[in-house]
Short mmCIF file of C-alpha atoms in Angstrom, two decimals:
data_model
loop_
_atom_site.label_atom_id
_atom_site.label_comp_id
_atom_site.label_asym_id
_atom_site.label_seq_id
_atom_site.Cartn_x
_atom_site.Cartn_y
_atom_site.Cartn_z
CA MET I 9 6.73 0.92 -21.86
CA GLY I 10 7.97 2.19 -18.55
CA LEU I 11 9.18 -0.54 -16.23
CA CYS I 12 10.91 0.43 -12.99
CA PRO I 13 14.11 -1.56 -12.42
CA LYS I 14 13.12 -1.89 -8.75
CA CYS I 15 9.51 -2.93 -8.89
CA ASP I 16 8.81 -3.67 -12.57
CA SER I 17 6.19 -0.96 -12.80
CA ASP I 18 6.19 2.63 -13.91
CA CYS I 19 6.49 3.96 -10.37
CA ARG I 20 8.84 6.82 -11.37
CA GLU I 21 11.02 6.36 -8.31
CA GLU I 22 14.75 6.84 -8.69
CA PRO I 23 16.53 3.52 -8.48
CA LEU I 24 19.05 3.31 -5.68
CA SER I 25 22.60 3.46 -6.91
CA ASP I 26 23.63 0.36 -5.01
CA PRO I 27 20.50 -1.14 -3.52
CA GLU I 28 21.95 -4.45 -2.42
CA THR I 29 24.52 -2.93 -0.11
CA THR I 30 22.56 0.00 1.29
CA LEU I 31 19.37 -1.82 2.31
CA LEU I 32 18.62 -3.32 5.67
CA THR I 33 17.04 -6.76 5.80
CA THR I 34 14.50 -8.32 8.13
CA PRO I 35 15.09 -11.66 9.86
CA LEU I 36 12.86 -13.25 7.19
CA ASP I 37 14.96 -12.08 4.22
CA ALA I 38 16.18 -15.54 3.27
CA LEU I 39 12.66 -16.96 3.58
CA HIS I 40 11.23 -14.23 1.30
CA ARG I 41 13.78 -15.04 -1.38
CA GLU I 42 13.19 -18.79 -0.99
CA LEU I 43 9.44 -18.17 -1.47
CA GLY I 44 10.13 -16.20 -4.66
CA GLY I 45 9.39 -12.77 -3.18
CA LYS I 46 10.16 -9.84 -5.46
CA MET I 47 12.32 -7.71 -3.20
CA VAL I 48 12.08 -3.91 -3.40
CA PRO I 49 13.44 -1.07 -1.26
CA PHE I 50 10.91 0.17 1.28
CA ALA I 51 11.74 2.54 4.14
CA GLY I 52 15.38 1.50 3.90
CA TYR I 53 14.63 -2.23 3.96
CA ALA I 54 14.58 -4.90 1.28
CA MET I 55 10.97 -6.06 1.45
CA PRO I 56 8.84 -8.41 -0.67
CA VAL I 57 6.38 -6.39 -2.77
CA GLN I 58 4.80 -9.63 -3.97
CA TYR I 59 5.33 -13.37 -4.24
CA PRO I 60 4.73 -15.48 -7.36
CA GLN I 61 0.96 -15.49 -6.63
CA GLY I 62 0.86 -11.76 -7.47
CA VAL I 63 -0.75 -8.76 -5.79
CA LEU I 64 -4.30 -9.49 -6.95
CA GLY I 65 -4.25 -13.13 -5.82
CA GLU I 66 -2.54 -12.27 -2.53
CA HIS I 67 -5.12 -9.59 -1.80
CA LEU I 68 -8.07 -11.88 -2.48
CA HIS I 69 -6.46 -14.74 -0.57
CA THR I 70 -6.14 -12.55 2.53
CA ARG I 71 -9.83 -11.60 2.33
CA SER I 72 -10.93 -15.23 1.92
CA ALA I 73 -8.42 -17.24 4.00
CA ALA I 74 -5.29 -16.03 5.80
CA GLY I 75 -2.21 -14.08 4.75
CA LEU I 76 1.14 -13.83 6.51
CA PHE I 77 2.92 -10.47 6.33
CA ASP I 78 6.45 -9.63 7.42
CA VAL I 79 6.26 -6.22 9.08
CA SER I 80 9.55 -6.54 10.94
CA HIS I 81 10.73 -3.24 9.47
CA MET I 82 8.34 -1.46 11.84
CA GLY I 83 9.72 -0.10 15.10
CA GLN I 84 8.97 -1.69 18.46
CA ALA I 85 9.71 -0.18 21.85
CA THR I 86 8.67 -0.30 25.48
CA ILE I 87 8.23 2.60 27.88
CA GLU I 88 8.62 1.80 31.55
CA ALA I 89 7.88 4.23 34.38
CA ASP I 90 5.65 4.53 37.43
CA ASP I 91 2.91 5.88 35.19
CA PRO I 92 4.05 5.63 31.56
CA ALA I 93 0.52 6.38 30.31
CA ALA I 94 0.58 9.84 31.91
CA LEU I 95 3.96 10.52 30.30
CA LEU I 96 2.94 9.31 26.84
CA GLU I 97 -0.19 11.48 26.97
CA GLU I 98 2.18 14.47 26.74
CA LEU I 99 2.91 13.35 23.15
CA VAL I 100 -0.33 11.78 21.88
CA PRO I 101 -3.99 12.90 21.98
CA GLY I 102 -5.38 9.49 22.90
CA ASP I 103 -6.73 8.45 26.29
CA ILE I 104 -3.81 6.29 27.37
CA LYS I 105 -4.42 6.58 31.12
CA GLY I 106 -7.78 4.97 30.51
CA LEU I 107 -6.20 2.02 28.69
CA GLY I 108 -6.58 -1.17 30.72
CA VAL I 109 -3.81 -3.70 31.15
CA GLY I 110 -3.85 -6.03 28.15
CA ARG I 111 -5.53 -3.50 25.86
CA THR I 112 -4.27 -1.86 22.66
CA ARG I 113 -5.10 1.54 21.18
CA TYR I 114 -4.35 3.32 17.90
CA SER I 115 -2.96 6.84 18.28
CA VAL I 116 -0.67 9.46 16.75
CA PHE I 117 2.27 11.61 17.81
CA THR I 118 1.39 15.26 17.16
CA ASN I 119 3.59 18.31 16.65
CA GLU I 120 3.03 21.83 18.04
CA ALA I 121 0.80 22.69 15.05
CA GLY I 122 -1.38 19.64 15.63
CA GLY I 123 0.18 17.89 12.61
CA ILE I 124 0.87 14.17 12.76
CA LEU I 125 4.48 13.01 13.26
CA ASP I 126 3.53 9.32 13.01
CA ASP I 127 0.71 6.95 13.81
CA LEU I 128 1.27 4.07 16.19
CA MET I 129 -0.21 1.24 18.24
CA ILE I 130 0.05 1.49 22.02
CA SER I 131 -0.49 -1.58 24.22
CA LYS I 132 -0.49 -1.74 28.00
CA LEU I 133 1.54 -4.75 29.12
CA ALA I 134 1.49 -3.81 32.83
CA PRO I 135 0.58 -0.74 34.89
CA GLY I 136 4.18 0.45 34.53
CA LYS I 137 4.89 -0.76 30.99
CA LEU I 138 3.64 0.24 27.54
CA PHE I 139 4.53 -1.44 24.25
CA LEU I 140 4.62 0.69 21.08
CA VAL I 141 4.70 -0.21 17.40
CA VAL I 142 5.57 2.65 15.01
CA ASN I 143 6.18 3.05 11.28
CA ALA I 144 9.48 1.95 9.77
CA ALA I 145 10.16 5.24 7.99
CA CYS I 146 9.53 7.24 11.17
CA LYS I 147 10.99 4.97 13.82
CA ASP I 148 14.35 6.69 14.31
CA ALA I 149 12.67 10.08 14.64
CA ASP I 150 9.95 8.64 16.91
CA PHE I 151 12.42 7.03 19.27
CA ALA I 152 14.52 10.23 19.38
CA HIS I 153 11.33 12.19 20.12
CA LEU I 154 10.38 9.82 22.94
CA GLN I 155 13.88 9.94 24.37
CA ALA I 156 14.08 13.73 24.16
CA ARG I 157 10.68 14.35 25.71
CA LEU I 158 10.35 11.49 28.17
CA GLY I 159 13.83 10.03 28.50
CA GLY I 160 14.61 11.59 31.86
CA ARG I 161 11.44 10.23 33.39
CA ALA I 162 10.97 6.87 31.72
CA ASP I 163 13.03 3.92 30.60
CA ILE I 164 12.57 3.80 26.83
CA ARG I 165 13.82 0.63 25.26
CA VAL I 166 13.95 0.06 21.49
CA LEU I 167 13.33 -3.63 20.75
CA ALA I 168 15.62 -3.89 17.73
CA ASP I 169 16.02 -7.62 18.35
CA ARG I 170 12.36 -8.42 17.67
CA ALA I 171 10.61 -9.20 14.40
CA LEU I 172 6.91 -8.57 13.72
CA LEU I 173 4.59 -10.86 11.76
CA ALA I 174 0.97 -10.19 10.88
CA LEU I 175 -1.52 -12.97 10.23
CA GLN I 176 -4.67 -11.53 8.64
CA GLY I 177 -7.89 -12.90 7.25
CA PRO I 178 -11.09 -14.77 8.16
CA LYS I 179 -9.12 -17.99 8.79
CA ALA I 180 -6.53 -16.32 11.05
CA ALA I 181 -8.33 -17.26 14.27
CA GLU I 182 -8.62 -20.89 13.20
CA VAL I 183 -4.90 -20.96 12.46
CA MET I 184 -3.95 -19.37 15.78
CA ALA I 185 -6.37 -21.49 17.80
CA GLY I 186 -4.00 -24.39 18.17
CA LEU I 187 -0.98 -22.24 18.92
CA TYR I 188 -1.72 -20.62 22.29
CA ASP I 189 -4.46 -20.72 24.90
CA GLY I 190 -7.32 -18.32 24.33
CA ALA I 191 -6.24 -17.26 20.84
CA GLU I 192 -9.72 -17.46 19.33
CA ALA I 193 -11.38 -15.66 22.23
CA GLN I 194 -8.82 -12.84 22.43
CA PRO I 195 -10.79 -9.66 21.61
CA PHE I 196 -9.87 -7.14 18.94
CA MET I 197 -7.37 -4.53 20.18
CA THR I 198 -5.97 -6.54 23.08
CA ILE I 199 -2.48 -7.90 23.71
CA ARG I 200 -1.33 -11.19 25.26
CA GLU I 201 2.07 -12.54 26.19
CA ALA I 202 2.05 -16.14 25.02
CA GLY I 203 4.37 -18.95 24.09
CA VAL I 204 3.93 -20.26 20.55
CA ALA I 205 5.84 -23.50 19.96
CA GLY I 206 8.04 -22.52 22.87
CA ILE I 207 8.73 -19.05 21.41
CA PRO I 208 7.85 -16.13 23.72
CA CYS I 209 5.57 -13.83 21.71
CA LEU I 210 3.62 -10.61 22.25
CA ILE I 211 0.38 -11.03 20.33
CA THR I 212 -2.13 -8.27 19.57
CA ARG I 213 -5.45 -8.96 17.89
CA SER I 214 -5.20 -6.21 15.31
CA GLY I 215 -4.04 -5.51 11.81
CA TYR I 216 -3.97 -3.29 8.76
CA THR I 217 -6.27 -5.06 6.33
CA GLY I 218 -9.77 -4.59 7.75
CA GLU I 219 -9.90 -8.33 8.40
CA ASP I 220 -9.71 -10.21 11.67
CA GLY I 221 -6.12 -11.02 12.54
CA TYR I 222 -3.10 -10.93 14.79
CA GLU I 223 0.21 -9.12 14.96
CA ILE I 224 2.92 -11.18 16.56
CA SER I 225 6.09 -9.69 18.03
CA VAL I 226 8.73 -12.42 18.15
CA PRO I 227 12.45 -12.57 19.00
CA ALA I 228 14.34 -11.99 15.73
CA ASP I 229 16.23 -15.27 15.94
CA LYS I 230 12.95 -17.21 16.20
CA ALA I 231 11.03 -15.29 13.54
CA GLU I 232 11.80 -17.65 10.66
CA LYS I 233 10.83 -20.68 12.74
CA LEU I 234 7.49 -19.06 13.59
CA ALA I 235 6.88 -17.92 10.00
CA ARG I 236 7.56 -21.42 8.65
CA LEU I 237 5.24 -22.87 11.28
CA LEU I 238 2.42 -20.50 10.27
CA LEU I 239 2.99 -21.03 6.53
CA GLY I 240 2.70 -24.76 7.13
CA LEU I 241 -0.83 -24.42 8.51
CA GLY I 242 -3.95 -24.69 6.38
CA GLY I 243 -4.77 -21.73 4.19
CA VAL I 244 -1.84 -19.49 5.11
CA LYS I 245 0.07 -17.88 2.24
CA PRO I 246 2.78 -15.21 2.26
CA ILE I 247 1.59 -11.73 1.26
CA GLY I 248 3.74 -8.83 0.06
CA LEU I 249 3.62 -5.07 0.50
CA GLY I 250 1.62 -4.60 -2.71
CA ALA I 251 -1.42 -6.41 -1.34
CA ARG I 252 -0.84 -4.90 2.11
CA ASP I 253 -1.37 -1.50 0.49
CA SER I 254 -4.48 -2.43 -1.52
CA LEU I 255 -6.00 -4.19 1.52
CA ARG I 256 -5.52 -1.21 3.83
CA LEU I 257 -6.79 1.21 1.18
CA GLU I 258 -10.03 -0.76 0.76
CA ALA I 259 -10.29 -0.80 4.57
CA GLY I 260 -9.99 3.00 4.58
CA LEU I 261 -6.90 2.90 6.80
CA CYS I 262 -4.33 5.68 6.61
CA LEU I 263 -0.83 5.24 5.23
CA TYR I 264 1.47 7.58 7.13
CA GLY I 265 3.36 9.87 4.77
CA SER I 266 0.54 9.70 2.21
CA ASP I 267 -2.87 10.09 3.87
CA ILE I 268 -1.66 11.74 7.06
CA ASP I 269 1.55 13.64 7.77
CA THR I 270 2.91 16.69 9.56
CA THR I 271 0.60 18.96 7.53
CA THR I 272 -2.61 17.15 8.55
CA THR I 273 -4.24 17.17 11.97
CA PRO I 274 -6.16 14.19 13.37
CA VAL I 275 -9.40 16.11 12.66
CA GLU I 276 -8.47 16.78 9.04
CA GLY I 277 -7.32 13.18 8.70
CA ALA I 278 -10.78 12.00 9.86
CA ILE I 279 -9.30 10.11 12.78
CA ALA I 280 -10.64 12.44 15.47
CA TRP I 281 -12.20 9.33 17.09
CA ILE I 282 -8.74 8.57 18.52
CA ILE I 283 -9.06 11.62 20.80
CA GLY I 284 -10.77 10.51 24.02
CA LYS I 285 -13.43 12.60 25.78
CA ARG I 286 -11.12 13.60 28.62
CA ARG I 287 -8.40 14.64 26.19
CA ARG I 288 -10.91 16.74 24.18
CA GLU I 289 -11.71 18.62 27.38
CA GLN I 290 -8.25 18.84 28.89
CA GLY I 291 -5.86 18.89 25.91
CA GLY I 292 -2.29 18.60 27.15
CA TYR I 293 -0.68 17.19 23.98
CA PRO I 294 1.32 19.04 21.30
CA GLY I 295 -0.92 21.12 19.06
CA ALA I 296 -3.95 20.69 21.33
CA ASP I 297 -5.03 24.32 20.74
CA THR I 298 -5.42 23.78 17.01
CA VAL I 299 -6.97 20.35 17.34
CA THR I 300 -9.43 21.45 20.04
CA ARG I 301 -10.51 24.40 17.91
CA GLN I 302 -11.03 22.12 14.89
CA LEU I 303 -13.04 19.69 17.01
CA ALA I 304 -15.35 22.55 17.99
CA GLU I 305 -15.54 24.47 14.71
CA GLY I 306 -14.74 21.80 12.15
CA ALA I 307 -11.61 21.47 10.05
CA PRO I 308 -11.17 23.39 6.79
CA ARG I 309 -10.55 20.16 4.87
CA LEU I 310 -11.14 16.48 5.49
CA ARG I 311 -9.85 13.13 4.34
CA VAL I 312 -12.61 11.30 2.49
CA GLY I 313 -13.12 8.14 0.48
CA ILE I 314 -13.46 8.69 -3.28
CA ARG I 315 -14.96 6.33 -5.85
CA PRO I 316 -14.06 7.05 -9.47
CA LEU I 317 -17.20 6.21 -11.45
CA GLY I 318 -15.36 4.58 -14.35
CA ARG I 319 -12.70 1.86 -14.37
CA ALA I 320 -9.59 4.05 -14.44
CA PRO I 321 -7.68 4.15 -11.14
CA ALA I 322 -6.66 7.58 -9.81
CA ARG I 323 -3.30 7.30 -8.09
CA ALA I 324 -1.77 9.40 -5.30
CA HIS I 325 -1.25 13.11 -6.21
CA THR I 326 -4.12 13.13 -8.73
CA ALA I 327 -5.75 16.58 -8.58
CA ILE I 328 -9.34 16.72 -7.33
CA THR I 329 -11.56 19.43 -8.84
CA ASP I 330 -15.12 20.60 -8.34
CA LEU I 331 -17.60 20.44 -11.22
CA ASP I 332 -16.36 23.82 -12.48
CA GLY I 333 -12.82 22.52 -12.81
CA THR I 334 -11.36 24.38 -9.85
CA VAL I 335 -8.72 22.31 -8.04
CA ILE I 336 -9.96 21.67 -4.50
CA GLY I 337 -7.66 18.92 -3.28
CA GLU I 338 -5.49 15.95 -4.05
CA VAL I 339 -5.74 12.16 -3.94
CA THR I 340 -3.42 10.82 -1.22
CA SER I 341 -3.88 7.09 -1.88
CA GLY I 342 -5.52 5.51 -4.86
CA GLY I 343 -5.54 2.43 -6.97
CA PHE I 344 -7.53 -0.61 -7.90
CA GLY I 345 -9.42 -2.40 -5.13
CA PRO I 346 -9.45 -6.12 -5.96
CA SER I 347 -12.33 -6.90 -3.56
CA VAL I 348 -14.30 -3.85 -4.68
CA ASP I 349 -13.42 -4.85 -8.25
CA GLY I 350 -12.94 -1.23 -9.19
CA PRO I 351 -10.90 1.87 -8.50
CA VAL I 352 -10.85 3.33 -4.98
CA ALA I 353 -9.08 6.35 -3.53
CA MET I 354 -8.77 8.63 -0.54
CA GLY I 355 -7.91 12.30 -0.55
CA TYR I 356 -8.49 15.69 1.00
CA VAL I 357 -11.36 18.00 0.06
CA PRO I 358 -12.77 21.18 1.63
CA ALA I 359 -15.32 20.44 4.35
CA ALA I 360 -18.16 21.60 2.08
CA PHE I 361 -17.34 18.75 -0.32
CA ALA I 362 -16.92 15.99 2.27
CA ALA I 363 -20.44 14.54 2.40
CA PRO I 364 -20.78 11.08 0.83
CA GLY I 365 -22.26 11.32 -2.64
CA THR I 366 -20.74 14.73 -3.40
CA PRO I 367 -19.71 14.70 -7.08
CA LEU I 368 -16.05 15.45 -7.85
CA ARG I 369 -13.74 15.29 -10.83
CA LEU I 370 -10.32 13.64 -10.87
CA MET I 371 -7.69 14.88 -13.32
CA VAL I 372 -6.13 11.70 -14.71
CA ARG I 373 -3.73 12.16 -17.63
CA GLY I 374 -5.32 15.45 -18.56
CA LYS I 375 -8.89 14.16 -18.52
CA ALA I 376 -11.53 15.04 -15.91
CA LEU I 377 -12.96 11.74 -14.69
CA GLU I 378 -16.24 11.61 -12.80
CA ALA I 379 -16.03 10.54 -9.17
CA ALA I 380 -17.97 10.86 -5.93
CA VAL I 381 -17.18 11.07 -2.24
CA ALA I 382 -17.79 7.62 -0.75
CA PRO I 383 -18.13 6.38 2.82
CA LEU I 384 -15.11 4.59 4.28
CA PRO I 385 -14.31 1.76 4.48
CA PHE I 386 -14.87 0.54 0.93
CA VAL I 387 -14.98 -3.04 2.26
CA PRO I 388 -16.65 -3.71 5.64
CA HIS I 389 -14.29 -4.36 8.54
CA HIS I 390 -14.45 -7.87 9.98
CA TYR I 391 -12.92 -7.38 13.40
CA PHE I 392 -13.48 -9.90 16.20
CA LYS I 393 -15.24 -8.06 19.00
CA GLY I 394 -15.61 -11.10 21.26
CA MET E 28 4.15 -9.96 -41.87
CA THR E 29 7.08 -8.55 -39.95
CA THR E 30 7.25 -8.50 -36.13
CA ARG E 31 9.61 -6.14 -34.33
CA PHE E 32 10.28 -5.38 -30.67
CA THR E 33 11.42 -2.38 -28.62
CA LYS E 34 13.76 -2.30 -25.63
CA ASP E 35 10.73 -1.07 -23.69
CA HIS E 36 8.90 -4.34 -24.37
CA GLU E 37 6.39 -3.29 -27.00
CA TRP E 38 5.85 -5.41 -30.11
CA ILE E 39 4.63 -4.29 -33.53
CA LYS E 40 3.39 -6.53 -36.33
CA VAL E 41 3.50 -4.86 -39.74
CA GLU E 42 1.88 -5.70 -43.07
CA GLY E 43 2.49 -3.07 -45.70
CA SER E 44 1.89 0.25 -43.93
CA ALA E 45 -0.52 -1.21 -41.32
CA GLY E 46 0.87 -1.94 -37.88
CA THR E 47 -0.56 -3.59 -34.76
CA VAL E 48 1.00 -2.78 -31.37
CA GLY E 49 0.99 -4.56 -28.00
CA ILE E 50 3.22 -5.39 -25.05
CA THR E 51 5.31 -8.52 -24.74
CA ASP E 52 4.85 -11.53 -22.53
CA TYR E 53 7.88 -10.37 -20.55
CA ALA E 54 6.17 -7.03 -19.90
CA GLN E 55 2.83 -8.50 -18.80
CA HIS E 56 4.66 -10.86 -16.49
CA ALA E 57 6.65 -8.03 -14.95
CA LEU E 58 3.54 -5.88 -14.47
CA GLY E 59 1.44 -8.61 -12.89
CA ASP E 60 -2.35 -8.69 -12.96
CA ILE E 61 -3.60 -6.00 -15.34
CA VAL E 62 -6.72 -4.23 -14.05
CA PHE E 63 -7.09 -1.32 -16.48
CA VAL E 64 -6.08 -0.47 -20.04
CA GLU E 65 -6.61 2.79 -21.90
CA PRO E 66 -5.88 2.33 -25.61
CA PRO E 67 -5.52 5.39 -27.87
CA GLU E 68 -8.45 6.68 -29.90
CA ALA E 69 -8.62 6.41 -33.69
CA GLY E 70 -7.19 9.45 -35.42
CA ARG E 71 -4.51 10.16 -32.88
CA VAL E 72 -1.19 11.03 -34.47
CA LEU E 73 1.78 9.46 -32.67
CA LYS E 74 5.48 10.06 -33.00
CA GLN E 75 7.87 7.21 -32.29
CA GLY E 76 8.32 6.96 -28.49
CA ASP E 77 5.16 8.92 -27.64
CA ASP E 78 2.96 7.78 -24.75
CA ALA E 79 0.33 5.86 -26.70
CA ALA E 80 -1.60 3.85 -24.11
CA VAL E 81 -1.82 3.22 -20.39
CA VAL E 82 -1.75 -0.15 -18.70
CA GLU E 83 -2.34 -0.48 -14.96
CA SER E 84 -1.73 -3.25 -12.47
CA VAL E 85 -3.03 -3.19 -8.88
CA LYS E 86 0.12 -1.44 -7.77
CA ALA E 87 0.95 1.03 -10.53
CA ALA E 88 0.27 2.62 -13.90
CA SER E 89 2.67 2.25 -16.84
CA GLU E 90 2.80 4.03 -20.20
CA VAL E 91 3.02 2.14 -23.47
CA TYR E 92 5.32 3.94 -25.92
CA SER E 93 4.61 3.86 -29.63
CA PRO E 94 7.29 1.77 -31.38
CA VAL E 95 6.89 3.83 -34.56
CA SER E 96 5.27 7.02 -35.84
CA GLY E 97 1.84 6.95 -37.43
CA THR E 98 -1.88 7.58 -37.15
CA VAL E 99 -4.04 5.35 -34.95
CA THR E 100 -6.79 3.59 -36.88
CA GLU E 101 -8.28 1.59 -34.02
CA GLY E 102 -7.86 1.04 -30.27
CA ASN E 103 -8.69 -2.40 -28.88
CA ALA E 104 -12.04 -1.75 -27.15
CA ALA E 105 -12.13 -5.32 -25.79
CA LEU E 106 -9.36 -4.42 -23.33
CA ALA E 107 -11.58 -1.96 -21.48
CA ASP E 108 -13.89 -4.79 -20.40
CA GLN E 109 -11.25 -7.49 -20.20
CA PRO E 110 -7.94 -5.98 -19.08
CA ALA E 111 -6.83 -9.44 -17.90
CA LEU E 112 -6.59 -10.39 -21.59
CA VAL E 113 -3.20 -8.65 -21.50
CA ASN E 114 -1.98 -11.32 -19.07
CA GLU E 115 -3.65 -14.18 -20.94
CA SER E 116 -2.82 -13.33 -24.55
CA PRO E 117 -0.31 -10.47 -24.61
CA GLU E 118 1.10 -11.05 -28.06
CA ASP E 119 -2.12 -12.00 -29.83
CA GLN E 120 -5.64 -11.05 -28.65
CA ALA E 121 -4.53 -8.24 -26.35
CA TRP E 122 -3.20 -5.91 -29.04
CA PHE E 123 -3.49 -2.28 -27.89
CA TYR E 124 -3.94 -0.39 -31.16
CA LYS E 125 -3.55 -0.47 -34.91
CA LEU E 126 -1.93 2.36 -36.82
CA THR E 127 -0.88 3.46 -40.28
CA LEU E 128 2.89 3.89 -40.28
CA SER E 129 4.15 7.27 -41.44
CA ALA E 130 7.87 6.41 -41.31
CA PRO E 131 8.33 2.67 -41.98
CA ALA E 132 12.12 3.08 -41.93
CA GLU E 133 11.81 3.40 -38.13
CA LEU E 134 11.28 -0.37 -38.05
CA ASP E 135 14.96 -0.81 -38.86
CA GLN E 136 15.81 0.53 -35.40
CA LEU E 137 13.81 -2.22 -33.70
CA MET E 138 14.77 -5.78 -32.77
CA ASP E 139 13.60 -8.97 -34.43
CA ARG E 140 12.36 -11.88 -32.28
CA ALA E 141 15.80 -13.48 -31.87
CA ALA E 142 17.43 -10.19 -30.86
CA TYR E 143 14.61 -9.39 -28.43
CA ASP E 144 14.75 -12.83 -26.82
CA ALA E 145 18.49 -12.41 -26.32
CA TYR E 146 17.90 -8.91 -24.91
CA VAL E 147 15.33 -10.22 -22.40
CA LYS E 148 17.62 -13.06 -21.42
CA GLY E 149 20.26 -10.47 -20.58
CA LEU E 150 17.83 -8.73 -18.22
CA GLU E 151 17.18 -11.81 -16.14
#
């Protein structure tokens, strides 16, 4: 059978010629190995795809208790200026000027065609200071983009000396409660500067699993201390990238590079909700012409949830056909949803096929499998709204 | 009864010209929790090394290659309802398919238990 030398599955990726010497590591590398993490290359980093518990167990544990994720490979930066929100609005379609101090918003960088260069989290630390978290695979390009477009007018600082941990799950608030003042009451999509065991942290109530949770930016040299502290608290287990992917897929959240990329607009990607009312009226971001037109007239294709009706998972790049067998789109993320206890997928279909319940066919290993458009998320979100 | 193993971690048990095929304990451990299995249908003619079955974990799909050539007589229907059987009983209850061997001499290319164990040890 096909077993990938990197990840022990038939993932068909080319193994790196010399993975050990070419990969970057996060500040938690030694801890991952001590915990038995199976390390794989991801966005240039050695990252744990799973621990001995396994993807299925880690996924279910996160939905029932609390999981700790190392997401230190992601990029962190601050933008300081008199009005950094006005500057950043030149690059993203979100309402950043309307973001209050202490609040966090999901957005995207767009290109001149309205395509998505990356998705990111934007937090307002102070009237003159924004904090950004971007994807690992895009971070060099993102920071160059920020520097090129805003560098003369803002102080852009890449926080390469900070790690990022995510604590996710219904028990996350209980775990954090003892660690800093107001942890339990902190609303979803807000940021706090807080000391945890004497470590200065930037803590957002957010995540990528659909569960309640926190993302904690921590100085790199204190990351292992904080991770060990969290893992020592009741119900917290380490979770790898495998479960991170199945959790976010069930939650209907986009993976950049798969579900959204430079060829998809925010409207096509079904994340038009990130475009604030004022921005819809005024534009003023790259590709606004295209995006504004799609907002008014509809996009030619849309990202939708897809439920295969049988048990067979349909993975990314599976062709989607109509009932006549004509190819109408492609699965962009797909697999087995442990909480759904069945296969789940997302992909792009023409607008006429986007209504929930629309029957589709998925071409899996030469067979047309029955499927239907399904509402997202597959598993209800459990965010803490305060 | 003769049991032989491939470098790709399939096993085959043979009695006369009847063979039973599955994946090894090493393979199920490497794959992790199995969530879907698609065994071949009876009547399918396989050449040695052909994709014979599919086994999927949460994170990926893998092909099972036929250790020998032959005609499938039965796929293990129990695996459709209980894919986790592959993790629990990989070398016994979770057989993938039975076949009638068309070229029994192919078995000579495969490893016996001692050789396979040594091979797996070398991978660790």
